[in-house]
Short mmCIF file of N, CA and C in Angstrom, two decimals:
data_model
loop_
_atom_site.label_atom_id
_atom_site.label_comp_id
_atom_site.label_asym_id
_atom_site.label_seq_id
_atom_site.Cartn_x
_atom_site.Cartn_y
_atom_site.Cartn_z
N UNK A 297 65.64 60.43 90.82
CA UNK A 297 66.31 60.76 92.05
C UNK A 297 67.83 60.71 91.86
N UNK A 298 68.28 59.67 91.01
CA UNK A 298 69.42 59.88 90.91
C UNK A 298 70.14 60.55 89.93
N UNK A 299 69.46 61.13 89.08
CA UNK A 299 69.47 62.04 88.29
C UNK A 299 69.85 63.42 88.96
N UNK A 300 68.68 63.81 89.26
CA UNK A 300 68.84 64.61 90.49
C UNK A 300 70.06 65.07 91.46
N UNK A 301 70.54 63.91 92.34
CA UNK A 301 71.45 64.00 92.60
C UNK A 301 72.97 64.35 91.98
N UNK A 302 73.07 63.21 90.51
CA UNK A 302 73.73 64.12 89.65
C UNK A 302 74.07 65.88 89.82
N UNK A 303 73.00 65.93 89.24
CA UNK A 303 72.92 67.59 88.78
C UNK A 303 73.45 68.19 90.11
N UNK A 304 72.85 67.93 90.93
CA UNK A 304 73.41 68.67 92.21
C UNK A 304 75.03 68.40 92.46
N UNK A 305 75.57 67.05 91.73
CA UNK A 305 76.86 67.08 92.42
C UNK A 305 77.66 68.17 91.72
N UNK A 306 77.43 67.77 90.61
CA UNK A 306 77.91 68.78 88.66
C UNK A 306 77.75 69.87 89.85
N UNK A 307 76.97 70.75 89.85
CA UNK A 307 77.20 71.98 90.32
C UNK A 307 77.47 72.75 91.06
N UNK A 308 77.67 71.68 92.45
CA UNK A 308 78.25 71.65 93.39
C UNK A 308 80.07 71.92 93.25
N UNK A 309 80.17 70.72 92.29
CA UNK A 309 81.74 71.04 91.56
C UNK A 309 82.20 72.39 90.71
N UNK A 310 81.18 72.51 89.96
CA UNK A 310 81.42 73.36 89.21
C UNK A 310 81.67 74.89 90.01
N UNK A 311 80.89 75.34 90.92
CA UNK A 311 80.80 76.42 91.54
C UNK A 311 82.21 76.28 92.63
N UNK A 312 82.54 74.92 93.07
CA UNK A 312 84.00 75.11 93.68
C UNK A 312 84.71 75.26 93.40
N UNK A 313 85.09 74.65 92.10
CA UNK A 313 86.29 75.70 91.11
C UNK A 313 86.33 76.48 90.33
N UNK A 314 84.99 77.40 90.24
CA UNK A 314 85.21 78.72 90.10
C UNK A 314 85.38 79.43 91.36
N UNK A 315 85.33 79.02 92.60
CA UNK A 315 85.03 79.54 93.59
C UNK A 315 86.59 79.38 94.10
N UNK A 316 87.08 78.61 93.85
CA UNK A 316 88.50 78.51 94.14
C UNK A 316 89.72 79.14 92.80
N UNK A 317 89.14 79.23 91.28
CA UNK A 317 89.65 80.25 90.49
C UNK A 317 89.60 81.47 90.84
N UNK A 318 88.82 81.97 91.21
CA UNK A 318 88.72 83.33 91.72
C UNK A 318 89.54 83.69 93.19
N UNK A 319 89.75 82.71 93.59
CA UNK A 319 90.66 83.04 94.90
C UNK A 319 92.02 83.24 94.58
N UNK A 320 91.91 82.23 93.92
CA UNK A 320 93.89 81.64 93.02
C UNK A 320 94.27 83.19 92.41
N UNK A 321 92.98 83.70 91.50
CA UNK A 321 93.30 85.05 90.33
C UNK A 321 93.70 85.74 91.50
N UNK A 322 92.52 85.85 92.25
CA UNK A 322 93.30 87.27 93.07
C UNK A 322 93.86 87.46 93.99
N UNK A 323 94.34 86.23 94.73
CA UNK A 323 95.59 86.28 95.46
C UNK A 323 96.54 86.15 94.80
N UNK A 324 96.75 85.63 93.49
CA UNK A 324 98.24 85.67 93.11
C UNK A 324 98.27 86.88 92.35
N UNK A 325 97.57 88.16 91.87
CA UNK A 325 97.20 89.10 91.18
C UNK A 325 98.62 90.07 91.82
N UNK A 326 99.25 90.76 91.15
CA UNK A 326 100.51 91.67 91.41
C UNK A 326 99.46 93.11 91.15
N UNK A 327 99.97 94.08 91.79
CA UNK A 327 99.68 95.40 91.45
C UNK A 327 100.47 96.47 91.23
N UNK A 328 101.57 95.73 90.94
CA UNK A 328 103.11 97.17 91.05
C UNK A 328 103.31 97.54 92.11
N UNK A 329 102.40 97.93 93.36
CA UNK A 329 102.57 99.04 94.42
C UNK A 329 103.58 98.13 95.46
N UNK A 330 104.80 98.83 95.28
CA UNK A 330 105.37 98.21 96.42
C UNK A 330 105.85 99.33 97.18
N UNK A 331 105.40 98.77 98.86
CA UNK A 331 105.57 99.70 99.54
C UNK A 331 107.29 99.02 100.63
N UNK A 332 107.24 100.41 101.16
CA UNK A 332 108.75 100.48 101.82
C UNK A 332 108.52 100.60 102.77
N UNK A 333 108.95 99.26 103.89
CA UNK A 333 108.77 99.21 104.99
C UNK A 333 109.66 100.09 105.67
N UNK A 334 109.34 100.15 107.09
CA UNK A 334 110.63 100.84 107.71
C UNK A 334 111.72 100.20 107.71
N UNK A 335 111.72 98.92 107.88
CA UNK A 335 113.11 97.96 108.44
C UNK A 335 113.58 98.28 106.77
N UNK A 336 113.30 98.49 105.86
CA UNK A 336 113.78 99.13 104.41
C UNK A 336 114.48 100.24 104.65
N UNK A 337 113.92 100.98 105.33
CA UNK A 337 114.17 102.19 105.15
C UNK A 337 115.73 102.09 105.63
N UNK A 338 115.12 101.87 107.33
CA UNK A 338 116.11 101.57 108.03
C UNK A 338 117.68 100.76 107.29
N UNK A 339 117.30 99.51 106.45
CA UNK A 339 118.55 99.22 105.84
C UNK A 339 119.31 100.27 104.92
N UNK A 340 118.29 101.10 104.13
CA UNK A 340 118.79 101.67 103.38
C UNK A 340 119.67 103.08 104.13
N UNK A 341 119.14 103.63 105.00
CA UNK A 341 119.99 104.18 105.46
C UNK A 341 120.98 104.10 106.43
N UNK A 342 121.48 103.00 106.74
CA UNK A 342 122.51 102.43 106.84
C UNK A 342 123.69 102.03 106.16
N UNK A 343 123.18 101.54 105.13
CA UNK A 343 124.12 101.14 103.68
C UNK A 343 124.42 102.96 103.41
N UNK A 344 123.48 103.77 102.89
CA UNK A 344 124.04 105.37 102.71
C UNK A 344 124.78 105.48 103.86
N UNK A 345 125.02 105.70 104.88
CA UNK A 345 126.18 106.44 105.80
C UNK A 345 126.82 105.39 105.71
N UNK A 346 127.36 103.70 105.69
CA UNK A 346 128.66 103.05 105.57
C UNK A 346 128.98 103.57 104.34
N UNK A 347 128.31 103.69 103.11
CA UNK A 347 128.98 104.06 102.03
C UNK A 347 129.77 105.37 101.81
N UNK A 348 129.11 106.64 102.86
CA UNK A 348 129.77 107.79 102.70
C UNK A 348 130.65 107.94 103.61
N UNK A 349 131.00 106.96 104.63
CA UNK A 349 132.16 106.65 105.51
C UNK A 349 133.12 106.34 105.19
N UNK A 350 133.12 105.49 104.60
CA UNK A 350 134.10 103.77 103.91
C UNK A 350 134.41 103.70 102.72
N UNK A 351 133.76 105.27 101.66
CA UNK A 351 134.32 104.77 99.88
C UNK A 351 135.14 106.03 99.98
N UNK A 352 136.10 105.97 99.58
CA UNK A 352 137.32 107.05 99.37
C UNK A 352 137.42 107.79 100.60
N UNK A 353 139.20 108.17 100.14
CA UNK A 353 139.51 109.05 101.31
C UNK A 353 138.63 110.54 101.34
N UNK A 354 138.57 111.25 102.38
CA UNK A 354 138.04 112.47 102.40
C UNK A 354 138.82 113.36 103.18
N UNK A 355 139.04 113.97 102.45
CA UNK A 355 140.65 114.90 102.49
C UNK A 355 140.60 115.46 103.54
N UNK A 356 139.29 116.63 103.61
CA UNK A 356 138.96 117.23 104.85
C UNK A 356 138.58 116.47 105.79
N UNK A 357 138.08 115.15 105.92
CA UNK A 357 137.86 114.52 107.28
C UNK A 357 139.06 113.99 107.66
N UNK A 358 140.22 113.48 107.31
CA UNK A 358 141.23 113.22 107.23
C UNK A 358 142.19 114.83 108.17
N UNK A 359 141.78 115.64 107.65
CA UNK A 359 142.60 116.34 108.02
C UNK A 359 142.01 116.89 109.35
N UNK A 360 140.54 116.90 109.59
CA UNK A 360 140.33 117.70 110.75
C UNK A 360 140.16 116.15 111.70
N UNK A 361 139.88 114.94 111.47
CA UNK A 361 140.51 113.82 112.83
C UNK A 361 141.76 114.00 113.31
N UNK A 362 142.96 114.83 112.14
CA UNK A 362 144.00 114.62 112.89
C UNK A 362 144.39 115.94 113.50
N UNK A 363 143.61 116.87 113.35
CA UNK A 363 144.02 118.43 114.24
C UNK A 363 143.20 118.12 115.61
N UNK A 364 144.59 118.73 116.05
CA UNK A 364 144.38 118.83 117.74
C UNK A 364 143.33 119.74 118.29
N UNK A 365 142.29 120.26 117.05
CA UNK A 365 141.31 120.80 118.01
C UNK A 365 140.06 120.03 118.35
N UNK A 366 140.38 119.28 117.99
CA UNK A 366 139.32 117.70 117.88
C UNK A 366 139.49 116.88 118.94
N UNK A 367 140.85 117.06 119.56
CA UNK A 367 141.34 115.81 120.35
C UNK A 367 140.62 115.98 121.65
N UNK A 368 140.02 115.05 122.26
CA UNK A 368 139.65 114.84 123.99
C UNK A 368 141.09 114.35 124.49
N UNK A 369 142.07 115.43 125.55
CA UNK A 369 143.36 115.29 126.12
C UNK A 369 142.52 114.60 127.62
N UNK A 370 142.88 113.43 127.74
CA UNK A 370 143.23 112.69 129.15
C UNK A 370 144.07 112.52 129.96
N UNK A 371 144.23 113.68 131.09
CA UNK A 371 146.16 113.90 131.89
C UNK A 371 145.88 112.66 132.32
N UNK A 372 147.14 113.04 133.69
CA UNK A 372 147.81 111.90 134.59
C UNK A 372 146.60 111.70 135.45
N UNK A 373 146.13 112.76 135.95
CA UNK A 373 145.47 112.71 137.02
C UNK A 373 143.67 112.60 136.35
N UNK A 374 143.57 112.11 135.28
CA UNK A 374 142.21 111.35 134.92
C UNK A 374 141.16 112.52 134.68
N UNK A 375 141.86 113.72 134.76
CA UNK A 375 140.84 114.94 133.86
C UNK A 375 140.77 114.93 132.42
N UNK A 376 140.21 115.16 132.22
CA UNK A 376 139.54 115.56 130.26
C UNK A 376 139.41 116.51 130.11
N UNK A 377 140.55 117.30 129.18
CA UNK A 377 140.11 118.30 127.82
C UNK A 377 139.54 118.11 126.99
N UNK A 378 138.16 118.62 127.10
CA UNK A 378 137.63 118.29 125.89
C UNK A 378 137.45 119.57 124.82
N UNK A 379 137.47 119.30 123.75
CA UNK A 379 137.40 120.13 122.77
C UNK A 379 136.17 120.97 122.78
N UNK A 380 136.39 122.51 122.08
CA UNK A 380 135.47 123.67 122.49
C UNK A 380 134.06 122.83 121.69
N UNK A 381 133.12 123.38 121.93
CA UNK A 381 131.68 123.01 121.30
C UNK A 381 132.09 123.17 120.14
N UNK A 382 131.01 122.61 119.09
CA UNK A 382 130.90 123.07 117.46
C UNK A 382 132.42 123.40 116.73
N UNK A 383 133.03 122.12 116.85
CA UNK A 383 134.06 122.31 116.22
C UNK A 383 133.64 122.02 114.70
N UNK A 384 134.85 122.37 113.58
CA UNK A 384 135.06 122.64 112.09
C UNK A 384 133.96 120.57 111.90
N UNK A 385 134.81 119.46 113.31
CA UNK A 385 134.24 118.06 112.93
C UNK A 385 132.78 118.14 113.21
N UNK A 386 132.59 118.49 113.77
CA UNK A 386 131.05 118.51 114.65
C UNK A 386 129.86 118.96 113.09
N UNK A 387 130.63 120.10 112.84
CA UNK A 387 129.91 120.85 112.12
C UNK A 387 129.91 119.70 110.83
N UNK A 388 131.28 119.43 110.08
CA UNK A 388 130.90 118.34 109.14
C UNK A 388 130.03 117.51 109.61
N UNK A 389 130.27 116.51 110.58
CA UNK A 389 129.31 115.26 110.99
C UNK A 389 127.79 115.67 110.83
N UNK A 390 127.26 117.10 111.64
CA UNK A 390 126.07 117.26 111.38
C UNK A 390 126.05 117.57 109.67
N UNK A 391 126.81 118.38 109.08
CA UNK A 391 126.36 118.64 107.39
C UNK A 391 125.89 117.68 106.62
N UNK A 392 127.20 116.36 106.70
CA UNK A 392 126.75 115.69 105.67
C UNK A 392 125.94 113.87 106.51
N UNK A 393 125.45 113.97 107.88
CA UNK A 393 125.07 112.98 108.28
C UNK A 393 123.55 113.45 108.91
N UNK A 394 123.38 114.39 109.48
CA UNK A 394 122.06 114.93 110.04
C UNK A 394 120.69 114.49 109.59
N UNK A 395 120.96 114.32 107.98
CA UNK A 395 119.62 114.16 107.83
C UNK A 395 119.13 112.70 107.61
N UNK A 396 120.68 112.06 108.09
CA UNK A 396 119.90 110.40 108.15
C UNK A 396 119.51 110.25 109.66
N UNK A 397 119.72 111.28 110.83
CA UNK A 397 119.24 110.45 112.14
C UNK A 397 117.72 111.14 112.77
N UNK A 398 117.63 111.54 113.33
CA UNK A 398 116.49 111.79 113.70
C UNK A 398 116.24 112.01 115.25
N UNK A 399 115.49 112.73 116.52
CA UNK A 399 116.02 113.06 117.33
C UNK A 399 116.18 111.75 118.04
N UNK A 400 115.01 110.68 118.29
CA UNK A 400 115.10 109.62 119.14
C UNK A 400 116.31 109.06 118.69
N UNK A 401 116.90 109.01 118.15
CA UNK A 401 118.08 108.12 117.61
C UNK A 401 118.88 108.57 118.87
#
């Protein structure tokens, strides 16, 4: 009987730590696949438009912020000129930024 019991404990043990090796293997098991969350995404395209904002001057953006066909004029009396549709800026901003936003944005 107590023999018996033995054997039963032995294998009782034995089958829990294989039973717990096999958990260990394949939860800690890597597979390469790493996927890209959105909040990834999302950082990453953020970092791309500060970077194409903020690294060197850009001659032509430089030059069409400072032409007056860009400017919104605010008189005395609290009216706004605003600049014609689809200006030369408009048109850059959509060229080289468009395809990071998306419509809900």
């Amino acid at each position: 009987m107590k023999n018996n019991l033995m054997c039963r404990f032995y294998t009782l043990t034995i089958m829990s730590l294989l039973l717990l090796g096999i958990i260990i293997v394949t939860g800690c098991s890597s597979t390469n696949i790493v996927k890209s969350t959105p909040q990834d995404q999302n950082e990453k395209t953020i970092k791309t438009i500060l970077e194409k904002q903020f690294t060197g001057p850009d001659i032509k953006l430089i030059e069409m912020l400072s032409s007056e066909e860009n400017v919104t004029v605010i008189g005395k009396d609290g009216e706004a000129t605003q600049p014609p549709k689809n200006t030369e800026l408009e048109k850059y901003y959509e060229k080289n930024y468009q395809p990071y936003f998306t419509e809900r944005m």
